[in-house]
CSV table of C-alpha atoms in Angstrom, one decimal:
chain,number,residue,atom,x,y,z
I,1,UNK,CA,0.0,0.0,0.0
I,2,UNK,CA,1.5,3.3,-1.0
I,3,UNK,CA,2.4,5.8,1.6
I,4,UNK,CA,0.4,9.1,1.5
I,5,UNK,CA,2.2,12.0,0.0
I,6,UNK,CA,1.8,14.0,3.2
I,7,UNK,CA,3.8,11.3,5.1
I,8,UNK,CA,6.6,11.5,2.6
I,9,UNK,CA,6.7,15.3,3.1
I,10,UNK,CA,6.8,14.8,6.9
I,11,UNK,CA,9.8,12.4,6.6
I,12,UNK,CA,11.7,14.8,4.3
I,13,UNK,CA,11.1,17.6,6.7
I,14,UNK,CA,12.4,15.6,9.7
I,15,UNK,CA,15.5,14.6,7.9
I,16,UNK,CA,16.3,18.2,7.0
I,17,UNK,CA,15.6,19.2,10.7
I,18,UNK,CA,18.0,16.5,11.9
I,19,UNK,CA,20.7,17.7,9.5
I,20,UNK,CA,20.3,21.3,10.8
I,21,UNK,CA,20.1,20.3,14.6
I,22,UNK,CA,22.1,17.1,15.3
I,23,UNK,CA,21.7,17.5,19.0
I,24,UNK,CA,18.1,16.3,18.5
I,25,UNK,CA,19.4,12.9,17.4
I,26,UNK,CA,21.8,12.5,20.3
I,27,UNK,CA,19.4,13.4,23.1
I,28,UNK,CA,21.3,16.6,24.0
I,29,UNK,CA,19.3,19.5,25.2
I,30,UNK,CA,16.1,19.4,27.2
I,31,UNK,CA,14.2,16.1,27.9
I,32,UNK,CA,10.8,16.5,26.5
I,33,UNK,CA,9.4,13.6,28.5
I,34,UNK,CA,10.6,15.0,31.8
I,35,UNK,CA,9.3,18.5,30.9
I,36,UNK,CA,5.9,17.0,30.4
I,37,UNK,CA,6.0,14.8,33.4
I,38,UNK,CA,5.9,11.6,31.3
I,39,UNK,CA,9.2,9.7,31.4
I,40,UNK,CA,8.0,7.0,29.1
I,41,UNK,CA,6.7,9.5,26.5
I,42,UNK,CA,10.0,11.4,26.5
I,43,UNK,CA,12.1,8.2,26.0
I,44,UNK,CA,9.8,7.0,23.2
I,45,UNK,CA,10.0,10.4,21.4
I,46,UNK,CA,13.8,10.4,21.7
I,47,UNK,CA,14.0,6.8,20.4
I,48,UNK,CA,11.8,7.6,17.4
I,49,UNK,CA,13.9,10.6,16.4
I,50,UNK,CA,17.1,8.6,16.9
I,51,UNK,CA,15.8,5.9,14.8
I,52,UNK,CA,15.0,8.4,12.0
I,53,UNK,CA,18.4,9.8,12.3
I,54,UNK,CA,20.0,6.3,12.1
I,55,UNK,CA,17.9,5.4,9.1
I,56,UNK,CA,19.0,8.6,7.4
I,57,UNK,CA,22.6,7.9,8.0
I,58,UNK,CA,22.4,4.3,6.8
I,59,UNK,CA,21.2,4.8,3.3
I,60,UNK,CA,20.3,7.8,1.2
I,61,UNK,CA,17.9,5.7,-0.8
I,62,UNK,CA,15.9,4.4,2.2
I,63,UNK,CA,15.8,7.6,4.1
I,64,UNK,CA,12.1,8.3,3.4
I,65,UNK,CA,11.0,4.8,4.4
I,66,UNK,CA,12.9,4.7,7.6
I,67,UNK,CA,11.9,8.2,8.6
I,68,UNK,CA,8.3,7.4,7.8
I,69,UNK,CA,8.4,4.2,9.9
I,70,UNK,CA,10.1,6.0,12.8
I,71,UNK,CA,7.6,8.8,12.6
I,72,UNK,CA,4.7,6.3,12.7
I,73,UNK,CA,6.2,4.5,15.7
I,74,UNK,CA,6.8,7.8,17.5
I,75,UNK,CA,3.3,8.8,16.7
I,76,UNK,CA,1.9,5.6,18.3
I,77,UNK,CA,3.9,5.9,21.4
I,78,UNK,CA,2.8,9.5,21.7
I,79,UNK,CA,-0.9,8.4,21.4
I,80,UNK,CA,-0.7,5.7,24.1
I,81,UNK,CA,1.3,7.8,26.5
I,82,UNK,CA,-1.1,10.7,26.3
I,83,UNK,CA,0.5,14.2,26.5
I,84,UNK,CA,3.7,12.9,24.9
I,85,UNK,CA,2.9,14.1,21.4
I,86,UNK,CA,2.9,17.7,22.7
I,87,UNK,CA,6.3,17.1,24.2
I,88,UNK,CA,7.6,15.5,21.1
I,89,UNK,CA,6.4,18.5,19.1
I,90,UNK,CA,8.3,20.7,21.5
I,91,UNK,CA,11.4,18.6,21.0
I,92,UNK,CA,11.2,19.5,17.3
I,93,UNK,CA,11.4,23.2,18.1
I,94,UNK,CA,7.6,23.9,17.8
I,95,UNK,CA,5.6,25.7,20.5
I,96,UNK,CA,2.4,24.2,19.2
I,97,UNK,CA,0.3,21.9,21.4
I,98,UNK,CA,-1.0,19.7,18.6
I,99,UNK,CA,0.6,16.4,17.7
I,100,UNK,CA,2.5,15.1,14.7
I,101,UNK,CA,0.9,17.5,12.3
I,102,UNK,CA,2.2,20.4,14.3
I,103,UNK,CA,5.7,18.9,14.3
I,104,UNK,CA,5.7,18.6,10.6
I,105,UNK,CA,4.7,22.2,10.2
I,106,UNK,CA,7.4,23.4,12.6
I,107,UNK,CA,10.1,21.3,10.9
I,108,UNK,CA,9.1,22.6,7.5
I,109,UNK,CA,9.3,26.2,8.8
I,110,UNK,CA,12.7,25.5,10.2
I,111,UNK,CA,13.8,23.9,6.9
I,112,UNK,CA,12.5,26.9,5.0
I,113,UNK,CA,14.3,29.3,7.4
I,114,UNK,CA,17.5,27.3,7.0
I,115,UNK,CA,17.2,27.5,3.2
I,116,UNK,CA,16.5,31.2,3.3
I,117,UNK,CA,19.6,31.7,5.5
I,118,UNK,CA,21.6,29.7,3.0
I,119,UNK,CA,20.3,31.8,0.1
I,120,UNK,CA,21.0,35.0,2.0
I,121,UNK,CA,24.6,33.9,2.7
I,122,UNK,CA,25.0,33.1,-1.0
I,123,UNK,CA,23.6,36.4,-2.0
I,124,UNK,CA,25.9,38.2,0.5
I,125,UNK,CA,28.9,36.3,-1.0
I,126,UNK,CA,27.8,37.2,-4.5
I,127,UNK,CA,27.3,40.9,-3.5
I,128,UNK,CA,30.8,40.9,-1.9
I,129,UNK,CA,32.3,39.5,-5.1
I,130,UNK,CA,30.5,42.0,-7.3
I,131,UNK,CA,31.5,44.9,-5.0
I,132,UNK,CA,35.1,43.8,-5.1
I,133,UNK,CA,35.0,43.4,-8.9
I,134,UNK,CA,33.4,46.8,-9.3
I,135,UNK,CA,36.0,48.5,-7.1
I,136,UNK,CA,38.8,47.1,-9.2
I,137,UNK,CA,37.2,48.4,-12.4
I,138,UNK,CA,36.6,51.9,-11.1
I,139,UNK,CA,40.1,52.4,-9.8
I,140,UNK,CA,41.7,51.8,-13.2
I,141,UNK,CA,43.4,55.1,-14.4
I,142,UNK,CA,45.7,54.0,-17.2
I,143,UNK,CA,49.4,54.6,-17.1
I,144,UNK,CA,51.4,57.8,-16.3
I,145,UNK,CA,51.1,60.8,-18.6
I,146,UNK,CA,53.6,61.0,-21.4
I,147,UNK,CA,52.0,63.6,-23.8
I,148,UNK,CA,49.6,66.4,-24.1
I,149,UNK,CA,47.0,66.9,-26.8
I,150,UNK,CA,44.4,69.5,-27.6
I,151,UNK,CA,41.2,67.5,-27.3
I,152,UNK,CA,39.3,70.7,-28.0
I,153,UNK,CA,41.0,73.0,-30.5
I,154,UNK,CA,40.7,76.8,-30.4
I,155,UNK,CA,38.0,78.2,-32.7
I,156,UNK,CA,38.1,81.6,-34.5
I,157,UNK,CA,37.3,84.2,-32.0
I,158,UNK,CA,36.3,87.9,-31.5
I,159,UNK,CA,38.8,90.2,-29.9
I,160,UNK,CA,38.3,90.2,-26.1
I,161,UNK,CA,36.0,87.2,-26.0
I,162,UNK,CA,36.9,84.0,-24.2
I,163,UNK,CA,38.5,81.2,-26.1
I,164,UNK,CA,37.6,77.6,-25.1
I,165,UNK,CA,40.3,74.9,-25.3
I,166,UNK,CA,40.7,71.6,-23.5
I,167,UNK,CA,44.2,70.0,-23.1
I,168,UNK,CA,44.3,66.2,-22.3
I,169,UNK,CA,47.1,64.2,-20.8
I,170,UNK,CA,47.6,60.8,-22.3
I,171,UNK,CA,49.6,57.7,-21.4
I,172,UNK,CA,51.8,55.7,-23.7
I,173,UNK,CA,48.8,53.8,-25.1
I,174,UNK,CA,47.0,56.9,-26.1
I,175,UNK,CA,44.5,56.7,-23.2
I,176,UNK,CA,43.6,59.6,-20.9
I,177,UNK,CA,45.9,59.6,-17.9
I,178,UNK,CA,43.2,60.3,-15.3
I,179,UNK,CA,45.8,60.5,-12.4
I,180,UNK,CA,47.4,63.5,-14.1
I,181,UNK,CA,46.6,66.7,-12.0
I,182,UNK,CA,49.6,68.9,-12.7
I,183,UNK,CA,49.4,72.6,-13.9
I,184,UNK,CA,49.1,73.2,-17.6
I,185,UNK,CA,50.0,76.6,-19.1
I,186,UNK,CA,48.9,78.2,-22.4
I,187,UNK,CA,50.8,80.8,-24.4
I,188,UNK,CA,50.1,82.5,-27.7
I,189,UNK,CA,52.4,81.6,-30.6
I,190,UNK,CA,52.3,82.1,-34.4
I,191,UNK,CA,51.8,85.8,-33.6
I,192,UNK,CA,53.0,88.5,-35.9
I,193,UNK,CA,50.8,91.2,-34.5
I,194,UNK,CA,52.5,91.6,-31.1
I,195,UNK,CA,49.5,90.3,-29.2
I,196,UNK,CA,49.5,88.3,-26.0
I,197,UNK,CA,47.2,85.8,-24.3
I,198,UNK,CA,45.2,87.5,-21.6
I,199,UNK,CA,43.1,86.1,-18.7
I,200,UNK,CA,43.5,82.7,-17.0
I,201,UNK,CA,46.4,81.0,-18.8
I,202,UNK,CA,47.4,78.4,-16.2
I,203,UNK,CA,45.1,75.8,-14.6
I,204,UNK,CA,45.4,72.4,-12.9
I,205,UNK,CA,44.3,69.3,-14.7
I,206,UNK,CA,41.4,67.3,-13.2
I,207,UNK,CA,41.2,63.6,-14.1
I,208,UNK,CA,43.7,64.3,-16.9
I,209,UNK,CA,41.9,67.3,-18.4
I,210,UNK,CA,42.9,70.9,-18.2
I,211,UNK,CA,40.0,73.2,-19.4
I,212,UNK,CA,40.7,76.9,-20.3
I,213,UNK,CA,37.6,79.0,-20.8
I,214,UNK,CA,38.7,82.5,-19.7
I,215,UNK,CA,41.6,83.3,-21.9
I,216,UNK,CA,41.4,86.1,-24.6
I,217,UNK,CA,43.3,87.7,-27.4
I,218,UNK,CA,42.7,91.5,-27.8
I,219,UNK,CA,44.5,92.2,-31.1
I,220,UNK,CA,42.8,91.1,-34.3
I,221,UNK,CA,45.0,88.9,-36.6
I,222,UNK,CA,45.4,85.6,-38.4
I,223,UNK,CA,47.6,82.6,-38.0
I,224,UNK,CA,47.5,82.6,-34.2
I,225,UNK,CA,48.3,79.3,-32.4
I,226,UNK,CA,48.3,78.2,-28.8
I,227,UNK,CA,51.1,76.2,-27.1
I,228,UNK,CA,50.3,74.0,-24.0
I,229,UNK,CA,53.0,72.9,-21.7
I,230,UNK,CA,53.4,71.1,-18.4
I,231,UNK,CA,56.3,70.1,-16.2
I,232,UNK,CA,58.2,67.0,-17.5
I,233,UNK,CA,56.0,66.7,-20.6
I,234,UNK,CA,56.7,67.9,-24.1
I,235,UNK,CA,54.7,71.0,-25.2
I,236,UNK,CA,52.1,70.8,-27.9
I,237,UNK,CA,50.8,73.4,-30.4
I,238,UNK,CA,47.2,73.9,-31.5
I,239,UNK,CA,45.7,74.3,-34.9
I,240,UNK,CA,45.8,77.9,-36.2
I,241,UNK,CA,42.9,80.3,-35.6
I,242,UNK,CA,42.1,84.0,-36.3
I,243,UNK,CA,40.8,86.8,-34.2
I,244,UNK,CA,38.5,89.4,-35.7
I,245,UNK,CA,37.6,92.9,-34.4
I,246,UNK,CA,34.8,93.5,-32.0
I,247,UNK,CA,32.0,96.0,-32.8
I,248,UNK,CA,33.3,99.6,-33.3
I,249,UNK,CA,32.9,101.9,-30.3
I,250,UNK,CA,34.7,105.1,-31.4
I,251,UNK,CA,37.0,106.8,-34.0
I,252,UNK,CA,40.7,107.2,-34.3
I,253,UNK,CA,41.9,110.0,-36.6
I,254,UNK,CA,44.4,108.9,-39.3
I,255,UNK,CA,44.6,112.3,-41.1
I,256,UNK,CA,43.6,115.7,-39.8
I,257,UNK,CA,44.6,119.3,-40.4
I,258,UNK,CA,47.4,121.2,-38.7
I,259,UNK,CA,47.7,124.5,-40.6
I,260,UNK,CA,45.3,125.3,-43.3
I,261,UNK,CA,44.4,128.2,-45.5
I,262,UNK,CA,41.0,129.8,-45.5
I,263,UNK,CA,38.8,128.5,-48.3
I,264,UNK,CA,41.4,126.0,-49.3
I,265,UNK,CA,40.1,122.4,-49.3
I,266,UNK,CA,41.7,119.9,-46.9
I,267,UNK,CA,41.2,116.3,-46.0
I,268,UNK,CA,40.4,114.4,-42.7
I,269,UNK,CA,40.0,110.7,-42.2
I,270,UNK,CA,39.5,108.3,-39.3
I,271,UNK,CA,39.1,104.6,-38.6
I,272,UNK,CA,36.2,103.0,-36.7
I,273,UNK,CA,37.7,100.9,-33.9
I,274,UNK,CA,36.6,98.6,-31.2
I,275,UNK,CA,37.6,99.0,-27.5
I,276,UNK,CA,41.0,97.4,-28.2
I,277,UNK,CA,41.8,99.6,-31.2
I,278,UNK,CA,41.0,97.0,-33.9
I,279,UNK,CA,39.4,98.4,-37.1
I,280,UNK,CA,35.8,97.3,-37.5
I,281,UNK,CA,35.6,96.7,-41.2
I,282,UNK,CA,31.9,95.9,-41.0
I,283,UNK,CA,30.7,99.3,-39.7
I,284,UNK,CA,28.6,101.0,-42.3
I,285,UNK,CA,26.5,103.7,-40.6
I,286,UNK,CA,27.0,107.4,-41.8
I,287,UNK,CA,29.6,109.5,-40.1
I,288,UNK,CA,29.3,113.3,-39.6
I,289,UNK,CA,32.1,115.9,-39.1
I,290,UNK,CA,31.7,119.4,-37.7
I,291,UNK,CA,33.7,122.1,-36.0
I,292,UNK,CA,33.8,121.4,-32.3
I,293,UNK,CA,36.0,124.3,-31.3
I,294,UNK,CA,35.2,127.3,-33.5
I,295,UNK,CA,36.7,130.5,-32.2
I,296,UNK,CA,35.6,132.7,-35.2
I,297,UNK,CA,32.2,131.1,-35.8
I,298,UNK,CA,33.5,130.0,-39.2
I,299,UNK,CA,31.6,127.7,-41.5
I,300,UNK,CA,32.8,124.3,-42.3
I,301,UNK,CA,32.3,123.7,-46.0
I,302,UNK,CA,32.4,120.6,-48.2
I,303,UNK,CA,30.5,117.3,-47.8
I,304,UNK,CA,30.3,116.8,-44.0
I,305,UNK,CA,28.5,113.4,-43.9
I,306,UNK,CA,29.9,110.3,-45.5
I,307,UNK,CA,29.7,106.5,-45.2
I,308,UNK,CA,32.8,104.5,-44.2
I,309,UNK,CA,34.3,101.8,-46.3
I,310,UNK,CA,36.4,98.9,-44.9
I,311,UNK,CA,36.4,100.5,-41.5
I,312,UNK,CA,37.6,104.0,-42.6
I,313,UNK,CA,35.8,107.2,-43.4
I,314,UNK,CA,37.4,110.1,-45.4
I,315,UNK,CA,36.3,113.7,-45.9
I,316,UNK,CA,38.4,115.1,-48.8
I,317,UNK,CA,36.9,118.5,-49.6
I,318,UNK,CA,36.5,120.3,-46.2
I,319,UNK,CA,37.1,124.1,-46.0
I,320,UNK,CA,37.0,126.7,-43.3
I,321,UNK,CA,36.1,130.2,-44.5
I,322,UNK,CA,37.7,132.3,-41.8
I,323,UNK,CA,41.3,132.5,-40.5
I,324,UNK,CA,41.7,131.7,-36.9
I,325,UNK,CA,43.5,129.5,-34.4
I,326,UNK,CA,42.2,126.8,-32.1
I,327,UNK,CA,39.8,125.0,-34.4
I,328,UNK,CA,39.0,121.3,-33.8
I,329,UNK,CA,37.0,118.7,-35.8
I,330,UNK,CA,34.5,116.3,-34.2
I,331,UNK,CA,33.4,113.0,-35.7
I,332,UNK,CA,30.1,111.3,-34.6
I,333,UNK,CA,27.9,108.4,-35.7
I,334,UNK,CA,24.9,106.6,-34.2
I,335,UNK,CA,25.9,104.3,-31.4
I,336,UNK,CA,29.5,105.4,-31.2
I,337,UNK,CA,31.4,107.7,-28.8
I,338,UNK,CA,32.3,111.0,-30.6
I,339,UNK,CA,36.0,111.8,-31.2
I,340,UNK,CA,37.6,115.2,-31.2
I,341,UNK,CA,40.8,115.8,-33.2
I,342,UNK,CA,43.8,118.0,-32.4
I,343,UNK,CA,43.6,121.8,-32.7
I,344,UNK,CA,44.6,123.4,-36.0
I,345,UNK,CA,45.1,126.9,-37.4
I,346,UNK,CA,43.5,128.5,-40.4
I,347,UNK,CA,45.5,131.3,-42.0
I,348,UNK,CA,44.8,133.5,-45.0
I,349,UNK,CA,45.0,131.6,-48.2
I,350,UNK,CA,48.0,132.4,-50.3
I,351,UNK,CA,47.5,135.4,-52.6
I,352,UNK,CA,48.3,134.4,-56.1
I,353,UNK,CA,46.8,137.0,-58.5
I,354,UNK,CA,45.1,140.3,-59.1
I,355,UNK,CA,42.1,141.1,-61.3
I,356,UNK,CA,40.3,144.3,-62.5
I,357,UNK,CA,36.9,144.5,-60.7
I,358,UNK,CA,36.0,147.8,-62.5
I,359,UNK,CA,37.4,148.2,-66.1
I,360,UNK,CA,38.3,151.6,-67.6
I,361,UNK,CA,35.6,153.1,-69.9
I,362,UNK,CA,35.5,151.9,-73.4
I,363,UNK,CA,36.2,155.5,-74.7
I,364,UNK,CA,37.3,158.6,-73.0
I,365,UNK,CA,38.6,162.0,-74.0
I,366,UNK,CA,42.1,163.0,-73.3
I,367,UNK,CA,42.6,164.5,-69.8
I,368,UNK,CA,39.3,163.4,-68.4
I,369,UNK,CA,39.4,161.5,-65.1
I,370,UNK,CA,38.0,158.0,-64.8
I,371,UNK,CA,37.8,155.3,-62.1
I,372,UNK,CA,38.8,151.7,-61.9
I,373,UNK,CA,39.3,149.1,-59.1
I,374,UNK,CA,41.5,146.0,-58.7
I,375,UNK,CA,41.1,143.1,-56.3
I,376,UNK,CA,43.7,140.6,-55.0
I,377,UNK,CA,42.8,136.8,-55.2
I,378,UNK,CA,43.9,133.8,-53.1
I,379,UNK,CA,44.7,130.4,-54.3
I,380,UNK,CA,41.1,129.4,-54.4
I,381,UNK,CA,40.1,132.3,-56.5
I,382,UNK,CA,38.4,134.1,-53.6
I,383,UNK,CA,39.1,137.7,-52.7
I,384,UNK,CA,42.0,137.8,-50.2
I,385,UNK,CA,40.4,140.1,-47.7
I,386,UNK,CA,43.3,139.6,-45.3
I,387,UNK,CA,45.9,140.6,-47.7
I,388,UNK,CA,48.1,143.6,-46.7
I,389,UNK,CA,49.8,145.4,-49.6
I,390,UNK,CA,49.1,147.7,-52.5
I,391,UNK,CA,49.1,147.9,-56.3
I,392,UNK,CA,50.5,150.5,-58.8
I,393,UNK,CA,49.0,151.2,-62.2
I,394,UNK,CA,50.7,152.1,-65.5
I,395,UNK,CA,49.8,152.3,-69.2
I,396,UNK,CA,50.3,148.9,-70.8
I,397,UNK,CA,49.5,149.4,-74.5
I,398,UNK,CA,50.8,152.9,-75.2
I,399,UNK,CA,51.2,153.6,-78.9
I,400,UNK,CA,52.0,157.3,-78.4
I,401,UNK,CA,54.3,157.1,-75.4
I,402,UNK,CA,51.9,159.2,-73.3
I,403,UNK,CA,51.7,159.1,-69.5
I,404,UNK,CA,49.0,158.0,-67.0
I,405,UNK,CA,48.2,160.8,-64.5
I,406,UNK,CA,46.4,160.9,-61.2
I,407,UNK,CA,46.9,158.8,-58.1
I,408,UNK,CA,48.4,155.6,-59.6
I,409,UNK,CA,49.2,153.7,-56.3
I,410,UNK,CA,46.6,152.4,-53.8
I,411,UNK,CA,46.5,150.0,-50.8
I,412,UNK,CA,44.3,147.0,-50.8
I,413,UNK,CA,41.4,147.4,-48.3
I,414,UNK,CA,39.5,144.1,-47.8
I,415,UNK,CA,41.2,142.9,-50.9
I,416,UNK,CA,40.3,145.8,-53.2
I,417,UNK,CA,42.3,148.8,-54.4
I,418,UNK,CA,40.2,151.7,-55.8
I,419,UNK,CA,41.5,154.4,-58.1
I,420,UNK,CA,39.2,157.5,-58.7
I,421,UNK,CA,41.3,160.2,-60.5
I,422,UNK,CA,43.1,158.5,-63.4
I,423,UNK,CA,43.8,160.5,-66.6
I,424,UNK,CA,45.5,159.9,-69.9
I,425,UNK,CA,46.9,163.0,-71.6
I,426,UNK,CA,47.4,162.5,-75.3
I,427,UNK,CA,47.7,164.7,-78.4
I,428,UNK,CA,47.1,162.1,-81.1
I,429,UNK,CA,44.8,159.6,-79.2
I,430,UNK,CA,44.7,155.9,-79.6
I,431,UNK,CA,44.0,152.5,-77.9
I,432,UNK,CA,45.4,152.0,-74.5
I,433,UNK,CA,45.4,149.4,-71.6
I,434,UNK,CA,46.1,149.7,-67.9
I,435,UNK,CA,48.7,147.3,-66.2
I,436,UNK,CA,49.0,146.4,-62.5
I,437,UNK,CA,52.3,146.3,-60.8
I,438,UNK,CA,53.0,144.3,-57.5
I,439,UNK,CA,56.4,142.8,-56.7
I,440,UNK,CA,54.8,139.6,-55.2
I,441,UNK,CA,52.2,139.0,-57.9
I,442,UNK,CA,52.1,138.7,-61.6
I,443,UNK,CA,51.0,141.8,-63.6
I,444,UNK,CA,47.6,141.8,-65.3
I,445,UNK,CA,46.3,144.1,-68.1
I,446,UNK,CA,42.8,145.8,-68.3
I,447,UNK,CA,40.5,145.6,-71.2
I,448,UNK,CA,41.6,148.0,-74.0
I,449,UNK,CA,40.0,151.5,-74.1
I,450,UNK,CA,40.1,154.4,-76.6
I,451,UNK,CA,41.4,157.9,-75.7
I,452,UNK,CA,40.4,160.6,-78.0
I,453,UNK,CA,42.4,163.9,-78.4
């Protein structure tokens, strides 16, 4: 007759319990029979467990059968003894007061607990192994640094703006040397403009990386390079880059007057520059010039508003109409700070010629007075009102050899000499002209006129 499945389970549980608590098989520990006041019951319970233990030791294949038999015997003894079952259950580690069923449940719980403990121990061992392996992996840092490289190269920049570069330390295998923490220094090379690298140019590496993000170049130019160096390592040079001008903020005069003549055109020019003095070739707004210091309230002539080209503006036809000293020019444009040039002087324009303002009459009788006037002209063709000097008149064309009478010399007043009592005395008459005489200026003849006898 086959044994019920529940009996087999009970036997298996008892065997596991004995394996975990061997003192139960040897009778060590408390005496369940004595504790219950039933000596016979205690002895019987002990013998049953011992028998189960013995059977288990004898043969792995017959363990279930022996354990089942012992359990049955123990159960019978417990029934005839009265109260012994409860003690037997206590001997198995259960606090329940029921019989064999309770013992089975207690043993299974103990077995489960033992298995859980074993699993927990295994998990702990596995966790410890994983932790150890993980620690070994994270502590790897490659070999010592033997070289520097630019892992982030400098890009083209604007004057005064930060340039970002990253310098990496590498070992002999080309891997990042994460233990490298020395100082790395940058300097500007490939520089024909006389610039320098400003800002933070030295920093300590972290995990093999030295990051520079606060270094600047203030002078615009092309062909710049950076050189990175660190103690005991060879230096390395970056790719070339260029720096362009920032936005213009003001003007710098490149040409301005010093001494000019009144009415004589002169030139003035200026560059539009950023805060570092670089020429902003992109600025295109109109620029205006005027007289800032104007001691004589003179008028600035010419085209006074022009547009710049390639960062420079030029005014090439300016004039000042009055002589004076202490003039200055001012340049201004929207969004820029105005610039005032140096002081300059305006003197009278050079006198270069004379001209008849009033010509003699076309025909006049001999001995009759007539009037004429002569003006002096500067290099621009304007009347030289500041000229100090005079002019003398004589007969130019004179076919009869007669003489010009009256007041023949006059001073220039505001650039004009006026004659009011001129006469030609002639017997035969003829066609005559008047001629100016001035040692500093070329002579000029009047229109011809007829003198009748």
